[in-house]
PDB file of C-alpha atoms in Angstrom:
ATOM      1  CA  MET Q 154      27.761  17.652 -81.258  1.00 42.00           C
ATOM      2  CA  SER Q 155      24.342  18.547 -82.677  1.00 43.00           C
ATOM      3  CA  VAL Q 156      21.286  16.452 -81.926  1.00 45.00           C
ATOM      4  CA  SER Q 157      21.229  15.197 -85.535  1.00 50.00           C
ATOM      5  CA  GLN Q 158      24.743  13.794 -85.143  1.00 64.00           C
ATOM      6  CA  TYR Q 159      23.936  11.655 -82.145  1.00 82.00           C
ATOM      7  CA  LYS Q 160      23.921   7.916 -82.560  1.00 94.00           C
ATOM      8  CA  THR Q 161      21.759   5.648 -80.444  1.00 97.00           C
ATOM      9  CA  LEU Q 162      24.524   4.584 -78.037  1.00 97.00           C
ATOM     10  CA  ASP Q 163      25.353   8.250 -77.305  1.00 96.00           C
ATOM     11  CA  LEU Q 164      21.859   9.010 -75.983  1.00 96.00           C
ATOM     12  CA  LYS Q 165      20.903   9.143 -72.301  1.00 95.00           C
ATOM     13  CA  PRO Q 166      17.656   7.437 -71.282  1.00 96.00           C
ATOM     14  CA  ASP Q 167      15.246   9.420 -69.125  1.00 95.00           C
ATOM     15  CA  HIS Q 168      14.454   8.182 -65.624  1.00 95.00           C
ATOM     16  CA  GLY Q 169      12.233   5.107 -65.803  1.00 95.00           C
ATOM     17  CA  GLN Q 170      13.115   4.398 -69.431  1.00 96.00           C
ATOM     18  CA  MET Q 171      15.505   2.281 -71.426  1.00 97.00           C
ATOM     19  CA  ILE Q 172      16.673   3.015 -74.966  1.00 98.00           C
ATOM     20  CA  LYS Q 173      16.831  -0.049 -77.174  1.00 98.00           C
ATOM     21  CA  PRO Q 174      18.567   0.078 -80.589  1.00 97.00           C
ATOM     22  CA  SER Q 175      16.268  -0.845 -83.456  1.00 96.00           C
ATOM     23  CA  GLU Q 176      18.709  -3.562 -84.447  1.00 95.00           C
ATOM     24  CA  THR Q 177      17.749  -5.400 -81.242  1.00 96.00           C
ATOM     25  CA  ILE Q 178      14.006  -4.803 -81.759  1.00 96.00           C
ATOM     26  CA  ASP Q 179      13.437  -5.603 -85.432  1.00 93.00           C
ATOM     27  CA  VAL Q 180      14.901  -9.082 -85.254  1.00 94.00           C
ATOM     28  CA  ALA Q 181      13.631 -12.590 -85.792  1.00 92.00           C
ATOM     29  CA  PHE Q 182      14.617 -15.235 -83.260  1.00 91.00           C
ATOM     30  CA  ALA Q 183      15.571 -18.738 -84.310  1.00 85.00           C
ATOM     31  CA  GLU Q 184      14.070 -19.978 -81.054  1.00 84.00           C
ATOM     32  CA  GLY Q 185      11.063 -18.591 -79.207  1.00 86.00           C
ATOM     33  CA  LEU Q 186      11.757 -16.599 -76.043  1.00 93.00           C
ATOM     34  CA  THR Q 187       9.582 -16.510 -72.940  1.00 94.00           C
ATOM     35  CA  LEU Q 188       8.484 -13.266 -71.305  1.00 95.00           C
ATOM     36  CA  ASN Q 189      11.172 -13.728 -68.629  1.00 94.00           C
ATOM     37  CA  ASP Q 190      13.818 -14.372 -71.314  1.00 95.00           C
ATOM     38  CA  ARG Q 191      12.887 -11.126 -73.043  1.00 96.00           C
ATOM     39  CA  ARG Q 192      12.920  -9.173 -69.790  1.00 95.00           C
ATOM     40  CA  CYS Q 193      16.323 -10.563 -68.881  1.00 96.00           C
ATOM     41  CA  TRP Q 194      17.790  -9.685 -72.287  1.00 97.00           C
ATOM     42  CA  ASN Q 195      16.389  -6.165 -71.996  1.00 97.00           C
ATOM     43  CA  ALA Q 196      17.957  -5.810 -68.544  1.00 97.00           C
ATOM     44  CA  LEU Q 197      21.339  -6.884 -69.923  1.00 98.00           C
ATOM     45  CA  ILE Q 198      21.084  -4.400 -72.814  1.00 98.00           C
ATOM     46  CA  ALA Q 199      19.929  -1.563 -70.547  1.00 97.00           C
ATOM     47  CA  ASN Q 200      22.757  -2.234 -68.101  1.00 97.00           C
ATOM     48  CA  ALA Q 201      25.385  -2.190 -70.856  1.00 98.00           C
ATOM     49  CA  PHE Q 202      23.842   0.647 -72.871  1.00 98.00           C
ATOM     50  CA  GLY Q 203      26.174   3.510 -73.737  1.00 97.00           C
ATOM     51  CA  PRO Q 204      29.350   4.212 -75.735  1.00 97.00           C
ATOM     52  CA  ASP Q 205      31.144   1.281 -74.049  1.00 97.00           C
ATOM     53  CA  MET Q 206      28.791  -1.068 -75.910  1.00 97.00           C
ATOM     54  CA  ARG Q 207      30.812  -0.374 -79.067  1.00 97.00           C
ATOM     55  CA  ASP Q 208      33.795  -2.234 -77.578  1.00 96.00           C
ATOM     56  CA  GLU Q 209      33.817  -5.879 -78.690  1.00 93.00           C
ATOM     57  CA  ASP Q 210      36.131  -6.830 -75.812  1.00 93.00           C
ATOM     58  CA  LYS Q 211      34.109  -5.110 -73.092  1.00 96.00           C
ATOM     59  CA  ASP Q 212      32.763  -7.107 -70.152  1.00 97.00           C
ATOM     60  CA  PHE Q 213      29.739  -5.803 -68.252  1.00 97.00           C
ATOM     61  CA  ARG Q 214      28.590  -6.599 -64.730  1.00 96.00           C
ATOM     62  CA  ILE Q 215      25.071  -6.764 -63.345  1.00 95.00           C
ATOM     63  CA  ASP Q 216      23.639  -7.754 -59.967  1.00 92.00           C
ATOM     64  CA  LEU Q 217      21.809 -11.072 -60.202  1.00 90.00           C
ATOM     65  CA  GLY Q 218      18.950  -9.510 -58.251  1.00 87.00           C
ATOM     66  CA  GLU Q 219      18.130  -7.426 -61.339  1.00 90.00           C
ATOM     67  CA  LEU Q 220      17.699 -10.614 -63.375  1.00 91.00           C
ATOM     68  CA  ARG Q 221      15.759 -12.752 -60.903  1.00 84.00           C
ATOM     69  CA  GLN Q 222      12.578 -10.681 -61.264  1.00 73.00           C
ATOM     70  CA  ASN Q 223       9.957 -12.268 -58.979  1.00 65.00           C
ATOM     71  CA  HIS Q 224      11.921 -15.447 -58.208  1.00 60.00           C
ATOM     72  CA  ASN Q 225      13.991 -16.064 -55.102  1.00 60.00           C
ATOM     73  CA  GLY Q 226      16.649 -18.396 -56.487  1.00 65.00           C
ATOM     74  CA  ASN Q 227      19.031 -18.120 -59.426  1.00 77.00           C
ATOM     75  CA  GLU Q 228      18.020 -21.357 -61.164  1.00 78.00           C
ATOM     76  CA  ARG Q 229      15.791 -19.643 -63.698  1.00 86.00           C
ATOM     77  CA  VAL Q 230      18.435 -16.993 -64.308  1.00 90.00           C
ATOM     78  CA  GLU Q 231      20.915 -19.740 -65.200  1.00 91.00           C
ATOM     79  CA  ASP Q 232      18.397 -21.345 -67.580  1.00 92.00           C
ATOM     80  CA  THR Q 233      17.669 -18.007 -69.245  1.00 94.00           C
ATOM     81  CA  ILE Q 234      21.350 -17.083 -69.601  1.00 95.00           C
ATOM     82  CA  GLU Q 235      22.107 -20.364 -71.348  1.00 95.00           C
ATOM     83  CA  LYS Q 236      19.046 -19.974 -73.577  1.00 95.00           C
ATOM     84  CA  LEU Q 237      20.144 -16.472 -74.615  1.00 96.00           C
ATOM     85  CA  MET Q 238      23.582 -17.837 -75.469  1.00 96.00           C
ATOM     86  CA  LYS Q 239      22.017 -20.472 -77.720  1.00 95.00           C
ATOM     87  CA  THR Q 240      19.446 -18.225 -79.396  1.00 95.00           C
ATOM     88  CA  VAL Q 241      20.347 -16.719 -82.756  1.00 95.00           C
ATOM     89  CA  ALA Q 242      18.727 -13.498 -83.954  1.00 95.00           C
ATOM     90  CA  ARG Q 243      18.444 -12.402 -87.581  1.00 94.00           C
ATOM     91  CA  CYS Q 244      18.629  -8.665 -88.269  1.00 94.00           C
ATOM     92  CA  LYS Q 245      18.201  -6.917 -91.623  1.00 89.00           C
ATOM     93  CA  MET Q 246      20.769  -4.130 -91.912  1.00 88.00           C
ATOM     94  CA  PRO Q 247      20.236  -0.759 -93.688  1.00 84.00           C
ATOM     95  CA  ASN Q 248      22.338  -1.955 -96.656  1.00 86.00           C
ATOM     96  CA  GLY Q 249      20.036  -4.949 -97.135  1.00 86.00           C
ATOM     97  CA  SER Q 250      22.436  -7.548 -95.714  1.00 91.00           C
ATOM     98  CA  ILE Q 251      21.380  -9.990 -92.995  1.00 94.00           C
ATOM     99  CA  THR Q 252      23.394 -10.113 -89.777  1.00 94.00           C
ATOM    100  CA  ARG Q 253      22.986 -13.077 -87.451  1.00 96.00           C
ATOM    101  CA  PHE Q 254      24.145 -12.950 -83.849  1.00 96.00           C
ATOM    102  CA  GLN Q 255      23.751 -14.792 -80.567  1.00 96.00           C
ATOM    103  CA  LEU Q 256      21.786 -12.798 -78.002  1.00 97.00           C
ATOM    104  CA  LEU Q 257      24.519 -13.208 -75.391  1.00 97.00           C
ATOM    105  CA  GLY Q 258      28.214 -13.986 -75.482  1.00 96.00           C
ATOM    106  CA  GLY Q 259      30.487 -15.592 -72.909  1.00 94.00           C
ATOM    107  CA  ASN Q 260      29.765 -14.884 -69.261  1.00 95.00           C
ATOM    108  CA  ASN Q 261      30.535 -15.847 -65.699  1.00 93.00           C
ATOM    109  CA  MET Q 262      28.014 -16.124 -62.897  1.00 89.00           C
ATOM    110  CA  GLY Q 263      29.044 -15.779 -59.275  1.00 78.00           C
ATOM    111  CA  ASP Q 264      28.165 -18.672 -56.970  1.00 70.00           C
ATOM    112  CA  PRO Q 265      24.555 -19.417 -58.036  1.00 62.00           C
ATOM    113  CA  MET Q 266      23.829 -20.914 -54.599  1.00 66.00           C
ATOM    114  CA  ARG Q 267      24.222 -17.513 -52.968  1.00 66.00           C
ATOM    115  CA  PRO Q 268      21.295 -15.084 -52.929  1.00 62.00           C
ATOM    116  CA  ARG Q 269      23.616 -12.215 -53.865  1.00 72.00           C
ATOM    117  CA  GLY Q 270      26.168 -12.121 -56.628  1.00 84.00           C
ATOM    118  CA  GLU Q 271      26.700 -10.769 -60.081  1.00 90.00           C
ATOM    119  CA  LEU Q 272      26.908 -11.806 -63.697  1.00 94.00           C
ATOM    120  CA  THR Q 273      29.893 -10.788 -65.792  1.00 96.00           C
ATOM    121  CA  TYR Q 274      28.917 -10.939 -69.446  1.00 97.00           C
ATOM    122  CA  SER Q 275      29.742  -9.883 -72.985  1.00 97.00           C
ATOM    123  CA  PHE Q 276      27.911  -9.623 -76.290  1.00 97.00           C
ATOM    124  CA  ASP Q 277      28.478 -11.377 -79.601  1.00 96.00           C
ATOM    125  CA  LYS Q 278      30.736  -9.187 -81.766  1.00 96.00           C
ATOM    126  CA  ARG Q 279      28.147  -9.326 -84.571  1.00 96.00           C
ATOM    127  CA  LEU Q 280      25.585  -7.793 -82.216  1.00 97.00           C
ATOM    128  CA  ILE Q 281      28.099  -5.051 -81.389  1.00 97.00           C
ATOM    129  CA  GLU Q 282      28.680  -4.432 -85.103  1.00 95.00           C
ATOM    130  CA  ALA Q 283      24.928  -4.171 -85.649  1.00 95.00           C
ATOM    131  CA  VAL Q 284      24.302  -1.571 -82.929  1.00 96.00           C
ATOM    132  CA  LYS Q 285      27.493   0.490 -82.783  1.00 95.00           C
ATOM    133  CA  ASP Q 286      26.413   2.905 -85.536  1.00 94.00           C
ATOM    134  CA  SER Q 287      22.679   2.644 -84.880  1.00 95.00           C
ATOM    135  CA  ILE Q 288      20.681   5.837 -85.410  1.00 93.00           C
ATOM    136  CA  SER Q 289      17.169   4.523 -84.689  1.00 94.00           C
ATOM    137  CA  PHE Q 290      15.743   3.157 -81.471  1.00 96.00           C
ATOM    138  CA  GLY Q 291      12.724   2.643 -79.253  1.00 96.00           C
ATOM    139  CA  LYS Q 292      12.191   4.345 -75.911  1.00 97.00           C
ATOM    140  CA  LEU Q 293      10.697   1.774 -73.560  1.00 97.00           C
ATOM    141  CA  GLU Q 294       8.991   2.542 -70.261  1.00 97.00           C
ATOM    142  CA  ILE Q 295      10.250   0.224 -67.504  1.00 96.00           C
ATOM    143  CA  ALA Q 296       6.914   0.259 -65.657  1.00 95.00           C
ATOM    144  CA  VAL Q 297       4.975  -0.609 -68.811  1.00 96.00           C
ATOM    145  CA  MET Q 298       7.242  -3.543 -69.624  1.00 96.00           C
ATOM    146  CA  ALA Q 299       6.969  -4.825 -66.050  1.00 94.00           C
ATOM    147  CA  ALA Q 300       3.171  -4.810 -66.283  1.00 94.00           C
ATOM    148  CA  PHE Q 301       2.887  -7.159 -69.244  1.00 95.00           C
ATOM    149  CA  ASN Q 302       1.725 -10.711 -68.657  1.00 93.00           C
ATOM    150  CA  SER Q 303       2.427 -11.868 -72.210  1.00 94.00           C
ATOM    151  CA  LYS Q 304       5.598 -12.052 -74.276  1.00 96.00           C
ATOM    152  CA  TYR Q 305       3.455 -11.162 -77.275  1.00 97.00           C
ATOM    153  CA  ALA Q 306       2.443  -7.868 -75.644  1.00 97.00           C
ATOM    154  CA  LEU Q 307       6.066  -6.994 -74.879  1.00 97.00           C
ATOM    155  CA  ALA Q 308       7.104  -7.798 -78.461  1.00 97.00           C
ATOM    156  CA  LEU Q 309       4.269  -5.672 -79.901  1.00 98.00           C
ATOM    157  CA  TYR Q 310       5.039  -2.802 -77.505  1.00 98.00           C
ATOM    158  CA  GLU Q 311       8.712  -2.769 -78.525  1.00 98.00           C
ATOM    159  CA  HIS Q 312       7.826  -2.936 -82.213  1.00 97.00           C
ATOM    160  CA  VAL Q 313       5.569   0.135 -82.038  1.00 98.00           C
ATOM    161  CA  SER Q 314       7.835   2.065 -79.632  1.00 97.00           C
ATOM    162  CA  ARG Q 315      10.434   1.917 -82.390  1.00 96.00           C
ATOM    163  CA  ARG Q 316       7.948   3.549 -84.838  1.00 96.00           C
ATOM    164  CA  ILE Q 317       5.625   5.808 -82.850  1.00 96.00           C
ATOM    165  CA  ASN Q 318       7.779   8.914 -83.382  1.00 92.00           C
ATOM    166  CA  LEU Q 319       8.249   8.471 -87.125  1.00 90.00           C
ATOM    167  CA  ARG Q 320       6.948  11.496 -88.996  1.00 87.00           C
ATOM    168  CA  HIS Q 321       4.081  11.061 -91.434  1.00 86.00           C
ATOM    169  CA  LYS Q 322       3.746   7.374 -90.608  1.00 90.00           C
ATOM    170  CA  MET Q 323       0.879   6.129 -88.489  1.00 94.00           C
ATOM    171  CA  GLY Q 324       0.707   2.510 -89.521  1.00 96.00           C
ATOM    172  CA  GLU Q 325       2.111  -0.370 -91.520  1.00 96.00           C
ATOM    173  CA  THR Q 326       0.771  -3.435 -93.344  1.00 96.00           C
ATOM    174  CA  TYR Q 327       2.275  -6.897 -92.920  1.00 96.00           C
ATOM    175  CA  SER Q 328       1.667 -10.382 -94.186  1.00 96.00           C
ATOM    176  CA  VAL Q 329       0.333 -12.745 -91.536  1.00 95.00           C
ATOM    177  CA  GLU Q 330       3.710 -14.508 -91.447  1.00 95.00           C
ATOM    178  CA  GLU Q 331       5.523 -11.203 -90.912  1.00 95.00           C
ATOM    179  CA  PHE Q 332       3.223 -10.352 -88.017  1.00 97.00           C
ATOM    180  CA  ARG Q 333       3.705 -13.784 -86.478  1.00 96.00           C
ATOM    181  CA  GLU Q 334       7.451 -13.103 -86.643  1.00 94.00           C
ATOM    182  CA  ILE Q 335       6.996  -9.714 -84.924  1.00 95.00           C
ATOM    183  CA  LEU Q 336       5.189 -11.394 -82.023  1.00 96.00           C
ATOM    184  CA  ASP Q 337       7.775 -14.204 -81.958  1.00 94.00           C
ATOM    185  CA  VAL Q 338       5.251 -16.940 -82.701  1.00 95.00           C
ATOM    186  CA  GLN Q 339       7.410 -19.835 -83.812  1.00 90.00           C
ATOM    187  CA  ALA Q 340       6.759 -22.057 -86.821  1.00 87.00           C
ATOM    188  CA  GLY Q 341       4.302 -24.791 -85.928  1.00 88.00           C
ATOM    189  CA  GLN Q 342       2.687 -22.780 -83.120  1.00 92.00           C
ATOM    190  CA  LEU Q 343      -0.853 -21.364 -83.348  1.00 94.00           C
ATOM    191  CA  LYS Q 344      -1.114 -22.424 -86.979  1.00 92.00           C
ATOM    192  CA  ALA Q 345      -4.781 -21.550 -87.466  1.00 94.00           C
ATOM    193  CA  PHE Q 346      -5.363 -17.802 -87.737  1.00 94.00           C
ATOM    194  CA  GLY Q 347      -8.226 -18.024 -85.227  1.00 94.00           C
ATOM    195  CA  ASN Q 348      -5.864 -19.501 -82.618  1.00 95.00           C
ATOM    196  CA  PHE Q 349      -3.167 -16.942 -83.432  1.00 96.00           C
ATOM    197  CA  LYS Q 350      -5.642 -14.107 -83.027  1.00 95.00           C
ATOM    198  CA  GLN Q 351      -7.241 -15.437 -79.841  1.00 95.00           C
ATOM    199  CA  ARG Q 352      -4.092 -16.483 -77.985  1.00 95.00           C
ATOM    200  CA  ALA Q 353      -1.453 -14.037 -79.223  1.00 96.00           C
ATOM    201  CA  LEU Q 354      -2.649 -11.032 -81.208  1.00 96.00           C
ATOM    202  CA  ALA Q 355      -5.814  -9.981 -79.344  1.00 95.00           C
ATOM    203  CA  PRO Q 356      -4.322 -10.365 -75.810  1.00 94.00           C
ATOM    204  CA  ALA Q 357      -1.229  -8.412 -76.879  1.00 96.00           C
ATOM    205  CA  LEU Q 358      -3.377  -5.626 -78.302  1.00 96.00           C
ATOM    206  CA  LYS Q 359      -5.414  -5.415 -75.088  1.00 94.00           C
ATOM    207  CA  GLU Q 360      -2.371  -5.198 -72.834  1.00 95.00           C
ATOM    208  CA  VAL Q 361      -0.569  -2.602 -74.939  1.00 96.00           C
ATOM    209  CA  ASN Q 362      -3.700  -0.448 -75.198  1.00 95.00           C
ATOM    210  CA  LEU Q 363      -4.204  -0.660 -71.448  1.00 94.00           C
ATOM    211  CA  TRP Q 364      -0.708   0.341 -70.310  1.00 94.00           C
ATOM    212  CA  ALA Q 365       1.202   2.002 -73.140  1.00 96.00           C
ATOM    213  CA  PRO Q 366       1.069   5.775 -73.804  1.00 96.00           C
ATOM    214  CA  PHE Q 367      -0.125   5.052 -77.351  1.00 97.00           C
ATOM    215  CA  ARG Q 368      -3.155   3.293 -78.786  1.00 96.00           C
ATOM    216  CA  LEU Q 369      -3.208   0.562 -81.429  1.00 96.00           C
ATOM    217  CA  SER Q 370      -5.811  -0.776 -83.827  1.00 95.00           C
ATOM    218  CA  ILE Q 371      -5.583  -3.644 -86.279  1.00 94.00           C
ATOM    219  CA  ALA Q 372      -7.342  -4.355 -89.563  1.00 94.00           C
ATOM    220  CA  TYR Q 373      -7.414  -7.673 -91.398  1.00 93.00           C
ATOM    221  CA  LYS Q 374      -7.459  -8.073 -95.179  1.00 92.00           C
ATOM    222  CA  LYS Q 375      -9.057 -11.246 -96.450  1.00 90.00           C
ATOM    223  CA  THR Q 376      -8.625 -13.100 -99.700  1.00 87.00           C
ATOM    224  CA  GLY Q 377     -11.768 -15.167 -99.857  1.00 87.00           C
ATOM    225  CA  GLN Q 378     -12.204 -16.562 -96.348  1.00 86.00           C
ATOM    226  CA  ARG Q 379      -8.483 -16.456 -95.552  1.00 91.00           C
ATOM    227  CA  VAL Q 380      -6.799 -13.561 -93.735  1.00 93.00           C
ATOM    228  CA  THR Q 381      -3.725 -12.627 -95.785  1.00 93.00           C
ATOM    229  CA  GLU Q 382      -2.635  -9.219 -94.422  1.00 95.00           C
ATOM    230  CA  ILE Q 383      -2.678  -7.367 -91.118  1.00 95.00           C
ATOM    231  CA  SER Q 384      -2.637  -3.566 -90.974  1.00 95.00           C
ATOM    232  CA  LEU Q 385      -1.408  -2.046 -87.718  1.00 96.00           C
ATOM    233  CA  SER Q 386      -2.193   1.596 -86.889  1.00 96.00           C
ATOM    234  CA  TRP Q 387      -0.890   3.644 -83.977  1.00 97.00           C
ATOM    235  CA  CYS Q 388      -1.325   7.057 -82.411  1.00 96.00           C
ATOM    236  CA  TRP Q 389      -0.436   8.767 -79.141  1.00 96.00           C
ATOM    237  CA  LYS Q 390      -3.145   8.743 -76.497  1.00 96.00           C
ATOM    238  CA  ASP Q 391      -4.545  12.100 -75.507  1.00 95.00           C
ATOM    239  CA  LYS Q 392      -3.860  13.601 -72.089  1.00 95.00           C
ATOM    240  CA  GLU Q 393      -6.738  11.754 -70.446  1.00 95.00           C
ATOM    241  CA  GLY Q 394      -5.738   8.472 -72.070  1.00 94.00           C
ATOM    242  CA  ARG Q 395      -2.162   8.754 -70.820  1.00 94.00           C
ATOM    243  CA  LYS Q 396      -3.405   9.661 -67.360  1.00 94.00           C
ATOM    244  CA  ALA Q 397      -5.662   6.592 -67.329  1.00 92.00           C
ATOM    245  CA  ALA Q 398      -2.757   4.357 -68.379  1.00 92.00           C
ATOM    246  CA  GLN Q 399      -0.525   5.798 -65.664  1.00 92.00           C
ATOM    247  CA  THR Q 400      -3.271   5.349 -63.082  1.00 91.00           C
ATOM    248  CA  GLU Q 401      -3.616   1.690 -64.041  1.00 88.00           C
ATOM    249  CA  LEU Q 402       0.145   1.179 -63.750  1.00 90.00           C
ATOM    250  CA  GLU Q 403       0.065   2.612 -60.236  1.00 87.00           C
ATOM    251  CA  LYS Q 404      -2.768   0.328 -59.104  1.00 83.00           C
ATOM    252  CA  SER Q 405      -2.090  -2.896 -57.263  1.00 72.00           C
ATOM    253  CA  LYS Q 406      -1.571  -5.961 -59.449  1.00 71.00           C
ATOM    254  CA  ILE Q 407      -4.412  -7.530 -57.471  1.00 67.00           C
ATOM    255  CA  GLY Q 408      -7.497  -7.337 -59.637  1.00 65.00           C
ATOM    256  CA  ARG Q 409      -5.618  -6.627 -62.869  1.00 66.00           C
ATOM    257  CA  LYS Q 410      -6.822  -9.825 -64.475  1.00 65.00           C
ATOM    258  CA  SER Q 411     -10.464  -8.945 -63.915  1.00 63.00           C
ATOM    259  CA  ARG Q 412      -9.868  -5.420 -65.196  1.00 62.00           C
ATOM    260  CA  MET Q 413      -8.224  -6.881 -68.287  1.00 63.00           C
ATOM    261  CA  GLU Q 414     -11.220  -9.146 -68.820  1.00 62.00           C
ATOM    262  CA  GLY Q 415     -13.402  -6.058 -68.689  1.00 55.00           C
ATOM    263  CA  ILE Q 416     -11.817  -4.712 -71.862  1.00 55.00           C
ATOM    264  CA  LYS Q 417     -14.186  -5.276 -74.743  1.00 52.00           C
ATOM    265  CA  GLU Q 418     -13.156  -6.206 -78.253  1.00 48.00           C
ATOM    266  CA  THR Q 419     -14.904  -4.399 -81.078  1.00 47.00           C
ATOM    267  CA  ILE Q 420     -14.930  -5.563 -84.699  1.00 44.00           C
ATOM    268  CA  VAL Q 421     -16.114  -3.269 -87.506  1.00 43.00           C
ATOM    269  CA  VAL Q 422     -16.438  -4.444 -91.105  1.00 41.00           C
ATOM    270  CA  LEU Q 423     -14.969  -1.724 -93.328  1.00 44.00           C
ATOM    271  CA  GLU Q 424     -15.447  -3.531 -96.637  1.00 45.00           C
ATOM    272  CA  THR Q 425     -17.766  -6.483 -96.681  1.00 42.00           C
ATOM    273  CA  GLY Q 426     -15.786  -9.699 -96.885  1.00 46.00           C
ATOM    274  CA  THR Q 427     -12.484  -7.871 -97.252  1.00 48.00           C
ATOM    275  CA  ILE Q 428     -11.312  -5.946 -94.204  1.00 48.00           C
ATOM    276  CA  GLU Q 429     -12.152  -6.166 -90.522  1.00 52.00           C
ATOM    277  CA  GLU Q 430     -10.868  -3.751 -87.906  1.00 55.00           C
ATOM    278  CA  LEU Q 431     -10.038  -4.873 -84.397  1.00 58.00           C
ATOM    279  CA  GLY Q 432      -9.874  -2.313 -81.653  1.00 57.00           C
ATOM    280  CA  THR Q 433     -10.302  -2.299 -77.898  1.00 53.00           C
ATOM    281  CA  GLN Q 434     -12.618  -0.419 -75.613  1.00 48.00           C
ATOM    282  CA  LEU Q 435     -11.460   0.102 -72.042  1.00 44.00           C
ATOM    283  CA  PRO Q 436     -13.964  -0.330 -69.212  1.00 40.00           C
ATOM    284  CA  GLU Q 437     -15.256   2.931 -67.748  1.00 37.00           C
TER     285      GLU Q 437
END
């Protein structure tokens, strides 16, 4: 089988990576997910990833320890599992149709009172239909995802990881509502653009630029005083930039907050009253 004939589920992730089908990245959630919810869903996808994921009747098993993250008990795992079962995702297919699926199908959790145990789970058949013939994906670094403190940063990182290797494409322009959807900002939350920028967009940009192997910048287009479009640009970091990101990942989490606060935000007006560019400058 030639490389061009491979489909996403036939690929093998490199050590320290997970491969996530685009159909599970470019989706809109009917209900907002927390950072832990997103991490748990990624763990379930990564554990099941492979040709077996094409089987609608397949059950997968995963150690509960891989889902607990930094918590000792299984209570939060139970809450997250039930939330994933109730959450509906909307995915636009290549033929223009819209597929809706629950993030998780039926499952069985071993005695939740025991520290050890496993979860037996399945996926919604519509999710299986969406990914079984997938030919596009994002390669996600496990260490980078573990470093994020914000669900918005994880969502932005996944979105760009799906696009960073596209030839002759180094950016994309979105409406503000489309970008809110990318970051999984639910309707009614952070309504004012200033709040959206301060609490979701800018922190996500800082975190991704600190830890990811690529660098992002954002430009805003205004109509009058109102921001109407957001342009996102991306490029791979150079050798020194990647080395700096890896060094930061290897540092203790102690002091990360202060190092994050040391990242400066720079705004440059490209066209007076029309476009502003937001970038980040890492502390020396």
